[in-house]
Short mmCIF file of C-alpha atoms in Angstrom, two decimals:
data_model
loop_
_atom_site.label_atom_id
_atom_site.label_comp_id
_atom_site.label_asym_id
_atom_site.label_seq_id
_atom_site.Cartn_x
_atom_site.Cartn_y
_atom_site.Cartn_z
CA MET X 296 0.00 0.00 0.00
CA GLY X 297 1.03 3.62 -0.38
CA THR X 298 0.39 6.25 2.28
CA LYS X 299 -0.27 5.65 5.95
CA GLU X 300 -3.93 6.61 5.45
CA GLU X 301 -4.28 4.05 2.66
CA LYS X 302 -2.82 1.34 4.87
CA GLN X 303 -5.19 2.23 7.70
CA ARG X 304 -8.13 2.15 5.30
CA MET X 305 -7.02 -1.21 3.91
CA ARG X 306 -6.65 -2.71 7.38
CA LYS X 307 -9.98 -1.36 8.58
CA ILE X 308 -11.89 -2.70 5.56
CA ASN X 309 -10.21 -6.12 5.40
CA MET X 310 -10.43 -6.77 9.14
CA LYS X 311 -14.11 -5.84 9.05
CA ILE X 312 -15.01 -7.95 6.01
CA PHE X 313 -12.89 -11.04 6.67
CA PRO X 314 -14.95 -12.69 9.47
CA THR X 315 -18.19 -12.29 7.49
CA TYR X 316 -16.49 -13.52 4.33
CA LYS X 317 -15.07 -16.58 6.09
CA LYS X 318 -18.50 -17.49 7.46
CA LEU X 319 -19.71 -17.98 3.88
CA ALA X 320 -16.59 -18.89 1.92
CA TRP X 321 -14.43 -21.03 4.21
CA ASP X 322 -15.88 -24.22 2.72
CA TYR X 323 -18.97 -25.47 0.92
CA LEU X 324 -22.23 -24.87 2.78
CA PHE X 325 -25.31 -27.08 2.22
CA PHE X 326 -22.93 -29.62 0.68
CA TYR X 327 -20.96 -31.93 2.97
CA THR X 328 -22.78 -35.02 4.26
CA ILE X 329 -25.39 -34.59 1.51
CA ASP X 330 -22.68 -34.82 -1.18
CA PHE X 331 -22.00 -38.44 -0.20
CA LEU X 332 -25.70 -39.30 -0.37
CA PHE X 333 -26.12 -37.36 -3.64
CA LEU X 334 -23.28 -39.16 -5.38
CA THR X 335 -24.13 -42.66 -4.12
CA GLN X 336 -27.92 -42.47 -4.42
CA VAL X 337 -28.55 -40.06 -7.34
CA LYS X 338 -25.44 -40.62 -9.44
CA ASN X 339 -25.08 -44.32 -8.44
CA ILE X 340 -21.35 -43.99 -7.76
CA SER X 341 -19.90 -46.51 -5.28
CA ALA X 342 -18.90 -45.43 -1.78
CA ALA X 343 -15.29 -46.49 -2.46
CA ASN X 344 -15.16 -44.24 -5.55
CA VAL X 345 -16.63 -41.32 -3.60
CA VAL X 346 -13.82 -41.72 -1.06
CA LEU X 347 -11.40 -42.03 -3.98
CA LYS X 348 -12.51 -38.69 -5.43
CA ASN X 349 -11.22 -36.98 -2.30
CA THR X 350 -7.89 -38.67 -2.89
CA PHE X 351 -7.72 -37.12 -6.36
CA ASN X 352 -8.55 -33.76 -4.78
CA ALA X 353 -5.61 -34.15 -2.43
CA PHE X 354 -3.32 -35.25 -5.28
CA PHE X 355 -4.25 -32.23 -7.37
CA SER X 356 -3.83 -29.94 -4.36
CA ILE X 357 -0.19 -31.06 -4.09
CA ILE X 358 0.48 -30.38 -7.77
CA PHE X 359 -1.03 -26.90 -7.62
CA GLN X 360 0.65 -25.58 -4.47
CA ILE X 361 3.66 -24.03 -6.17
CA PRO X 362 1.64 -22.75 -9.19
CA ALA X 363 -0.93 -21.38 -6.73
CA ASN X 364 1.81 -19.62 -4.81
CA ILE X 365 3.02 -18.01 -8.06
CA ILE X 366 -0.56 -17.04 -8.98
CA VAL X 367 -1.04 -15.35 -5.59
CA GLU X 368 2.26 -13.50 -5.93
CA PHE X 369 1.35 -12.21 -9.41
CA LEU X 370 -2.38 -11.56 -9.04
CA GLY X 371 -2.22 -10.36 -5.44
CA LYS X 372 -4.24 -11.63 -2.50
CA LYS X 373 -7.58 -10.04 -3.42
CA ASN X 374 -7.69 -11.11 -7.07
CA SER X 375 -6.53 -14.59 -6.14
CA ILE X 376 -9.37 -14.96 -3.63
CA ILE X 377 -11.88 -13.82 -6.26
CA LEU X 378 -10.49 -16.34 -8.77
CA GLY X 379 -10.68 -19.14 -6.19
CA ASN X 380 -14.32 -18.40 -5.45
CA ILE X 381 -15.25 -18.34 -9.16
CA LEU X 382 -13.62 -21.76 -9.59
CA ASN X 383 -15.63 -23.06 -6.63
CA CYS X 384 -18.85 -21.97 -8.35
CA LEU X 385 -17.75 -23.91 -11.43
CA TYR X 386 -17.03 -26.95 -9.24
CA MET X 387 -20.59 -27.02 -7.93
CA VAL X 388 -22.01 -26.87 -11.46
CA ILE X 389 -19.82 -29.81 -12.52
CA ILE X 390 -20.96 -31.85 -9.49
CA MET X 391 -24.59 -31.36 -10.51
CA LEU X 392 -23.82 -32.50 -14.08
CA SER X 393 -21.51 -35.39 -13.15
CA ARG X 394 -22.36 -38.94 -14.22
CA ASN X 395 -19.32 -41.05 -13.29
CA LEU X 396 -15.92 -41.12 -11.59
CA PRO X 397 -14.05 -39.31 -14.44
CA ASP X 398 -16.52 -36.41 -14.11
CA LEU X 399 -15.85 -36.30 -10.37
CA ILE X 400 -12.10 -36.35 -10.96
CA PHE X 401 -12.44 -33.29 -13.22
CA ALA X 402 -14.58 -31.58 -10.59
CA GLU X 403 -11.94 -32.25 -7.92
CA PHE X 404 -9.31 -30.88 -10.30
CA ILE X 405 -11.19 -27.56 -10.35
CA SER X 406 -11.82 -27.62 -6.58
CA ALA X 407 -8.15 -28.34 -5.86
CA ILE X 408 -7.04 -25.31 -7.86
CA ALA X 409 -9.60 -23.14 -6.06
CA PHE X 410 -8.60 -24.16 -2.56
CA ALA X 411 -4.87 -24.21 -3.33
CA ILE X 412 -5.20 -20.52 -4.19
CA LYS X 413 -7.64 -19.64 -1.40
CA ASN X 414 -5.72 -21.47 1.36
CA ILE X 415 -2.64 -19.41 0.56
CA ALA X 416 -4.26 -16.07 -0.19
CA GLU X 417 -6.89 -15.85 2.57
CA PRO X 418 -4.74 -16.29 5.71
CA SER X 419 -2.00 -14.23 4.08
CA LEU X 420 -4.41 -11.36 3.33
CA LEU X 421 -5.63 -11.36 6.92
CA ASN X 422 -2.08 -11.63 8.31
CA GLU X 423 -0.90 -8.65 6.23
CA SER X 424 -3.99 -6.59 7.11
CA ILE X 425 -3.18 -6.61 10.84
CA PRO X 426 -0.61 -4.04 12.02
CA PRO X 427 2.59 -5.49 13.56
CA SER X 428 2.50 -5.70 17.36
CA LYS X 429 2.88 -8.24 20.12
CA PHE X 430 -0.91 -8.68 19.98
CA LYS X 431 -0.99 -9.51 16.27
CA GLY X 432 -1.28 -13.27 16.89
CA ASN X 433 -4.25 -12.76 19.21
CA ILE X 434 -5.96 -10.40 16.76
CA PHE X 435 -5.40 -12.87 13.91
CA SER X 436 -6.82 -15.68 16.03
CA LYS X 437 -9.78 -13.59 17.15
CA LEU X 438 -10.80 -12.58 13.62
CA SER X 439 -10.20 -16.05 12.22
CA THR X 440 -12.11 -17.65 15.10
CA LYS X 441 -15.03 -15.26 14.65
CA GLY X 442 -15.28 -16.29 11.02
CA ALA X 443 -14.83 -19.99 11.74
CA SER X 444 -17.40 -20.12 14.53
CA GLY X 445 -19.86 -18.25 12.33
CA TYR X 446 -19.22 -20.72 9.52
CA TYR X 447 -19.87 -23.66 11.82
CA LEU X 448 -23.13 -22.12 13.03
CA ILE X 449 -24.35 -21.49 9.50
CA ASN X 450 -23.07 -24.88 8.38
CA GLY X 451 -24.95 -26.59 11.21
CA VAL X 452 -28.22 -24.98 10.22
CA SER X 453 -27.53 -25.59 6.52
CA LYS X 454 -26.92 -29.29 7.08
CA MET X 455 -30.19 -29.69 8.90
CA ILE X 456 -32.02 -27.86 6.11
CA ALA X 457 -30.09 -29.78 3.45
CA GLY X 458 -31.25 -33.10 4.92
CA TYR X 459 -34.88 -32.08 4.49
CA LEU X 460 -34.32 -30.47 1.08
CA PHE X 461 -32.66 -33.67 -0.11
CA GLY X 462 -35.85 -35.54 0.73
CA ILE X 463 -37.88 -33.06 -1.36
CA ASN X 464 -35.52 -32.75 -4.34
CA LYS X 465 -32.05 -34.23 -4.30
CA TYR X 466 -30.57 -31.33 -6.31
CA LEU X 467 -31.84 -28.56 -4.01
CA PRO X 468 -28.95 -28.66 -1.47
CA ILE X 469 -26.40 -28.39 -4.31
CA VAL X 470 -28.25 -25.39 -5.79
CA CYS X 471 -28.26 -23.70 -2.36
CA SER X 472 -24.52 -24.30 -2.07
CA LEU X 473 -23.95 -22.66 -5.46
CA ILE X 474 -25.98 -19.61 -4.43
CA ILE X 475 -23.86 -19.15 -1.28
CA LEU X 476 -20.67 -19.43 -3.36
CA ILE X 477 -21.90 -16.69 -5.68
CA ILE X 478 -22.59 -14.43 -2.68
CA ALA X 479 -19.09 -15.17 -1.30
CA THR X 480 -17.56 -14.26 -4.67
CA ILE X 481 -19.38 -10.91 -4.65
CA LEU X 482 -18.27 -10.25 -1.05
CA SER X 483 -14.61 -10.93 -1.95
CA LEU X 484 -14.76 -8.05 -4.45
CA PHE X 485 -14.82 -5.61 -1.51
CA PHE X 486 -11.41 -6.62 -0.09
CA VAL X 487 -8.53 -4.16 -0.49
CA GLU X 488 -5.21 -5.54 -1.74
CA PRO X 489 -2.69 -5.22 1.15
CA ILE X 490 0.43 -5.24 -1.05
CA LYS X 491 1.11 -2.45 -3.51
CA SER X 492 1.07 -3.63 -7.15
CA LYS X 493 4.35 -4.01 -8.97
CA LYS X 494 5.23 -1.31 -11.49
CA LYS X 495 5.54 -2.30 -15.14
CA GLY X 496 9.32 -1.94 -15.02
CA GLU X 497 9.49 -4.45 -12.19
CA GLU X 498 7.42 -7.18 -13.85
CA GLU X 499 10.33 -8.87 -15.65
CA LEU X 500 12.40 -8.87 -12.47
CA THR X 501 9.47 -10.26 -10.50
CA ALA X 502 9.00 -13.09 -12.99
CA LYS X 503 12.66 -14.09 -12.71
CA GLN X 504 12.72 -13.84 -8.93
CA GLN X 505 9.48 -15.70 -8.12
CA LEU X 506 10.81 -19.25 -8.33
CA LEU X 507 14.01 -18.28 -6.51
CA ASN X 508 12.01 -16.62 -3.70
CA ILE X 509 9.70 -19.62 -3.41
CA LYS X 510 12.67 -22.01 -3.34
CA GLU X 511 14.31 -19.96 -0.59
CA GLY X 512 11.07 -19.92 1.40
CA PHE X 513 10.52 -23.67 1.11
CA ALA X 514 14.14 -24.31 2.10
CA PHE X 515 13.62 -22.29 5.29
CA VAL X 516 10.45 -24.16 6.15
CA LEU X 517 12.09 -27.55 5.68
CA LYS X 518 15.06 -26.55 7.87
CA SER X 519 12.89 -25.33 10.73
CA GLU X 520 12.39 -28.00 13.41
CA ARG X 521 9.30 -26.21 14.71
CA LEU X 522 7.66 -26.00 11.29
CA LYS X 523 8.55 -29.59 10.42
CA ALA X 524 6.86 -30.78 13.61
CA LEU X 525 3.79 -28.65 12.88
CA ILE X 526 3.62 -29.93 9.30
CA LEU X 527 3.83 -33.53 10.54
CA SER X 528 0.99 -33.02 13.03
CA ALA X 529 -1.15 -31.10 10.51
CA SER X 530 -0.64 -33.81 7.90
CA LEU X 531 -1.64 -36.65 10.21
CA ILE X 532 -4.65 -34.87 11.70
CA VAL X 533 -5.95 -33.72 8.31
CA ALA X 534 -5.53 -37.25 6.96
CA LEU X 535 -7.87 -38.76 9.55
CA LEU X 536 -10.34 -35.86 9.35
CA SER X 537 -10.48 -36.37 5.58
CA ILE X 538 -11.16 -40.10 5.95
CA LEU X 539 -13.86 -39.58 8.58
CA SER X 540 -15.65 -36.94 6.51
CA ASN X 541 -16.85 -39.82 4.31
CA TYR X 542 -16.59 -42.81 6.66
CA SER X 543 -18.94 -41.21 9.19
CA VAL X 544 -21.71 -40.74 6.64
CA SER X 545 -21.04 -44.12 5.02
CA LEU X 546 -21.44 -45.87 8.39
CA LEU X 547 -24.76 -44.15 9.09
CA GLU X 548 -25.96 -44.96 5.58
CA GLU X 549 -25.06 -48.65 6.09
CA LEU X 550 -27.06 -48.56 9.32
CA ASN X 551 -30.09 -47.33 7.31
CA VAL X 552 -30.26 -43.93 8.99
CA SER X 553 -32.44 -41.55 6.91
CA SER X 554 -30.99 -38.53 5.10
CA SER X 555 -32.93 -36.14 7.37
CA ASN X 556 -31.57 -37.81 10.52
CA ILE X 557 -28.04 -37.83 9.07
CA GLY X 558 -28.51 -34.10 8.45
CA ILE X 559 -29.65 -33.55 12.05
CA ILE X 560 -26.64 -35.44 13.47
CA ALA X 561 -24.31 -33.44 11.23
CA ALA X 562 -26.05 -30.20 12.23
CA ILE X 563 -25.65 -30.91 15.95
CA GLY X 564 -21.99 -31.73 15.40
CA THR X 565 -21.40 -28.59 13.38
CA LEU X 566 -23.09 -26.36 15.97
CA LEU X 567 -20.85 -27.89 18.63
CA SER X 568 -17.92 -27.21 16.28
CA ALA X 569 -18.87 -23.54 16.37
CA TYR X 570 -18.92 -23.58 20.17
CA ALA X 571 -15.58 -25.43 20.34
CA SER X 572 -13.94 -23.00 17.89
CA LYS X 573 -15.10 -20.06 20.03
CA LYS X 574 -13.55 -21.69 23.10
CA GLN X 575 -10.26 -22.56 21.38
CA ASN X 576 -8.33 -19.97 23.42
CA ILE X 577 -9.52 -21.56 26.67
CA ILE X 578 -8.77 -25.04 25.34
CA GLN X 579 -5.30 -23.93 24.27
CA GLN X 580 -4.57 -22.30 27.62
CA LYS X 581 -5.49 -25.50 29.45
CA LEU X 582 -3.73 -27.95 27.14
CA LYS X 583 -0.90 -25.57 26.10
CA ASN X 584 1.59 -27.29 23.78
CA LYS X 585 -0.30 -30.60 24.05
CA VAL X 586 -3.45 -29.36 22.29
CA LEU X 587 -2.68 -30.92 18.88
CA THR X 588 -1.65 -34.23 20.44
CA THR X 589 -4.72 -34.37 22.68
CA ILE X 590 -7.30 -33.67 19.98
CA SER X 591 -5.64 -36.15 17.61
CA ILE X 592 -5.75 -38.99 20.16
CA ILE X 593 -9.40 -38.23 20.97
CA LEU X 594 -10.19 -38.31 17.25
CA SER X 595 -8.53 -41.68 16.62
CA LEU X 596 -10.08 -43.29 19.72
CA SER X 597 -13.56 -42.06 18.72
CA CYS X 598 -12.96 -43.64 15.30
CA ILE X 599 -12.18 -47.01 16.91
CA ILE X 600 -15.19 -46.86 19.25
CA SER X 601 -17.55 -45.86 16.42
CA GLY X 602 -16.31 -48.76 14.33
CA ILE X 603 -16.73 -51.29 17.14
CA CYS X 604 -20.25 -50.06 17.97
CA GLY X 605 -21.13 -49.86 14.27
CA ILE X 606 -20.76 -53.61 13.84
CA LYS X 607 -23.95 -54.27 15.84
CA ALA X 608 -25.55 -50.81 15.92
CA ASP X 609 -28.36 -51.81 13.56
CA ASN X 610 -29.72 -54.09 16.32
CA TYR X 611 -29.15 -51.87 19.37
CA THR X 612 -30.30 -48.25 19.68
CA SER X 613 -27.74 -47.55 22.42
CA LEU X 614 -24.88 -48.51 20.08
CA LEU X 615 -26.34 -46.33 17.33
CA CYS X 616 -26.32 -43.39 19.77
CA ILE X 617 -22.62 -44.03 20.46
CA VAL X 618 -21.94 -44.02 16.71
CA ALA X 619 -23.75 -40.68 16.45
CA ILE X 620 -21.68 -39.30 19.35
CA GLY X 621 -18.55 -40.47 17.53
CA GLN X 622 -19.55 -38.49 14.45
CA ILE X 623 -20.29 -35.44 16.60
CA THR X 624 -16.82 -35.81 18.16
CA TYR X 625 -15.34 -35.66 14.66
CA TYR X 626 -17.06 -32.31 14.08
CA ILE X 627 -15.88 -30.89 17.41
CA ILE X 628 -12.25 -31.85 16.74
CA ASN X 629 -12.59 -30.45 13.23
CA GLY X 630 -13.75 -27.13 14.72
CA ILE X 631 -10.89 -26.91 17.19
CA TYR X 632 -8.16 -27.96 14.75
CA TYR X 633 -8.96 -25.65 11.84
CA THR X 634 -9.36 -22.70 14.21
CA ILE X 635 -5.95 -22.99 15.86
CA ILE X 636 -3.67 -24.44 13.18
CA ASP X 637 -3.16 -21.24 11.13
CA LYS X 638 -2.31 -19.40 14.34
CA TYR X 639 0.53 -21.86 14.97
CA PHE X 640 1.84 -21.53 11.42
CA ARG X 641 1.72 -17.73 11.27
CA ASN X 642 3.84 -17.30 14.42
CA PHE X 643 7.27 -15.78 13.66
CA THR X 644 6.29 -14.83 10.09
CA ASN X 645 6.13 -11.76 7.90
CA LYS X 646 4.90 -11.02 4.37
CA LYS X 647 8.10 -12.45 2.83
CA ILE X 648 7.55 -15.96 4.16
CA ASP X 649 3.90 -16.44 5.15
CA THR X 650 2.60 -17.59 1.75
CA LYS X 651 5.50 -20.07 1.44
CA ILE X 652 4.73 -21.53 4.87
CA PHE X 653 1.03 -21.97 4.08
CA ALA X 654 1.89 -23.47 0.67
CA THR X 655 4.37 -25.96 2.18
CA LYS X 656 1.81 -26.99 4.79
CA ASN X 657 -0.77 -27.52 2.07
CA ILE X 658 1.62 -29.67 0.01
CA PHE X 659 2.29 -32.05 2.88
CA THR X 660 -1.31 -32.18 4.11
CA GLY X 661 -2.34 -32.90 0.53
CA LEU X 662 0.21 -35.70 0.29
CA SER X 663 -1.07 -37.23 3.53
CA ARG X 664 -4.66 -37.07 2.20
CA VAL X 665 -3.59 -38.90 -0.98
CA ILE X 666 -1.92 -41.74 0.93
CA SER X 667 -4.64 -42.03 3.56
CA GLY X 668 -7.39 -41.70 0.94
CA LEU X 669 -6.01 -44.60 -1.12
CA PHE X 670 -5.76 -46.66 2.06
CA ALA X 671 -9.32 -45.73 3.10
CA ALA X 672 -10.78 -46.50 -0.35
CA PHE X 673 -8.94 -49.85 -0.44
CA LEU X 674 -10.35 -50.84 2.96
CA LEU X 675 -13.89 -49.77 2.04
CA ASP X 676 -13.70 -51.85 -1.13
CA LYS X 677 -12.67 -54.96 0.87
CA THR X 678 -14.82 -54.74 4.00
CA THR X 679 -17.58 -52.78 5.75
CA THR X 680 -17.26 -49.21 6.97
CA ALA X 681 -17.32 -50.34 10.62
CA TYR X 682 -14.31 -52.65 10.26
CA SER X 683 -12.53 -50.06 8.11
CA MET X 684 -12.94 -47.50 10.90
CA ILE X 685 -11.46 -49.88 13.47
CA ILE X 686 -8.39 -50.50 11.31
CA VAL X 687 -7.95 -46.81 10.50
CA GLY X 688 -8.45 -45.77 14.14
CA ILE X 689 -5.82 -48.19 15.48
CA THR X 690 -3.33 -47.15 12.77
CA PHE X 691 -3.67 -43.45 13.50
CA THR X 692 -3.56 -43.91 17.28
CA ILE X 693 -0.10 -45.43 16.89
CA LEU X 694 0.97 -42.64 14.52
CA TYR X 695 -0.31 -39.94 16.91
CA ILE X 696 1.64 -41.37 19.83
CA LEU X 697 4.84 -41.27 17.73
CA MET X 698 3.92 -37.75 16.59
CA ALA X 699 3.58 -36.59 20.21
CA ILE X 700 7.07 -37.85 20.99
CA TYR X 701 8.54 -35.99 18.01
CA MET X 702 6.72 -32.72 18.79
CA LYS X 703 7.50 -32.62 22.51
CA LYS X 704 10.68 -30.49 22.30
CA ARG X 705 9.89 -28.68 19.06
CA VAL X 706 6.46 -26.99 19.41
CA GLY X 707 4.94 -24.76 22.09
CA LEU X 708 8.17 -23.30 23.46
CA ARG X 709 8.63 -19.71 24.57
CA PRO X 710 9.94 -17.38 21.80
CA GLU X 711 13.35 -17.02 23.46
CA GLN X 712 13.78 -20.81 23.48
CA TYR X 713 13.85 -20.92 19.68
CA SER X 714 17.04 -20.30 17.71
CA LYS X 715 17.75 -17.13 15.72
CA GLU X 716 17.25 -19.11 12.50
CA GLU X 717 13.78 -20.24 13.63
CA ARG X 718 12.82 -16.59 14.20
CA LYS X 719 14.51 -15.31 11.05
CA TYR X 720 11.28 -13.80 9.69
CA ASP X 721 9.72 -12.78 13.02
CA GLU X 722 8.10 -9.34 12.69
CA LEU X 723 8.68 -8.63 16.37
CA LYS X 724 12.32 -9.77 16.54
CA VAL X 725 13.64 -6.29 15.83
#
C-alpha cells in the first residue's frame, strides 16, 4: 500500500469484512454429508469411488501448491481470492452434471485449484492486514475464530435444512450451495489488496525472482524444526479428518439412517464445532503445547469406538447413539483444529515468508490425504465401513503417539527458546 492513510483504510476494511467472508466462503455450505448421499444415491457412484474422489482432490492440491503460490504473488491476495471463489462456483455446477468417476475427478481438479489458491491467499491477506504488534497473533486468532465459529453455526443450520431439502428434491442442497458461493464471490470483491502492485518496469524482475524466492522460502520451512513438527501433526490430523468426513456418513448410511436424521446429526456436530472454535483460546490455555496431540488422540479413539459399535448398531439403539456421538466428536475436533492451526503456522512470520509456509503446509497435508485416501478406499472396497474405521483408528492412534514424541521439544516453546534461525522472519524480533 502507499500512504499511511491508505494502509489504515485497507486494514480497517479487510479486518471488518474477513470474518463475514469466512463465514460464507471457508468451505462449501449445504454440501458436505449430503454430497456423499447425492453421489451414491442419485449418481449411483460406489462409496469407495466417492472416497477415492477426495484422494484425487488431495493429489491435485499437491500439484497446484507451487503454481498457486506463483498465482497469488502475481495476481495479489484479493484477485486470487476472487479467482478461487469463481472456480468453486464452477465446481458445484460440474458436481450437478456429473455422471461417473471421471466427471468427479475433473470436478476435484477444479476444486483443488480453487482451494490451493484460497488457502494461501486468505490467511496471508488477513495476516498482512493486521498491524505489527505483540498482539498480532491474538488479533489474527480472534478474527479467524469469529469467522470460523460463524461458519460452523451457518453450516450446522444448513446441514439440517439440506437433509430435508434432499428428501424433497435431491438437487436442491447443491443449488443452495452454489448460491452461497456466488454471494461469497461478490463479497470478496470488496477486499482491499494489502500489497502495492508491482510497477511495469518491475514485472520482468518479479517473474525471474518468483521461483528463486519460493525455493528460498521452502528451504527455510524444511530446515525449521518447529515447522517440520507442525507440518507432521497437521498432515496426520488432516488425513484422519479427511477419511472420517466420508466414513462417518457411510457408516450411518449402512445402518439405514435416513438422510434427514443424518442431516440432524451433522447439524448438531457442526453447531458444537462452532462452540468449540469459540472456546479454542480456553482449550489452548489449558492444554498448552499438548493441544494438537490431545485432539488427535481423541479423534482416533472415537474412530475405533464408532467402528466397534457400528458392527452391531443396527440391532441396538444404544450402540447407534454411540456411533452418532462419535460423528459429533469428529465435528468438534474439526472445529478446534482448523481454528488454531493457522495461528501456529503464522507465528514468527512476515509477508516475505507467510505464503510459502502456508503453501508448504498444504503440500504435505495434501500428500497425507492422498496416501490415507487410497488406504481408506482400499479398505472400504474390501470390508464394511465399521471394520474399516477400526483398522484406521488403530493405525492413526499409533501414529499420533509417535507424533507426540517428536513434537514434545519442538512446538509450544517460549519465543526465546527458539534459535535465531527459527525466528529469522519474526516481525517482532527487531
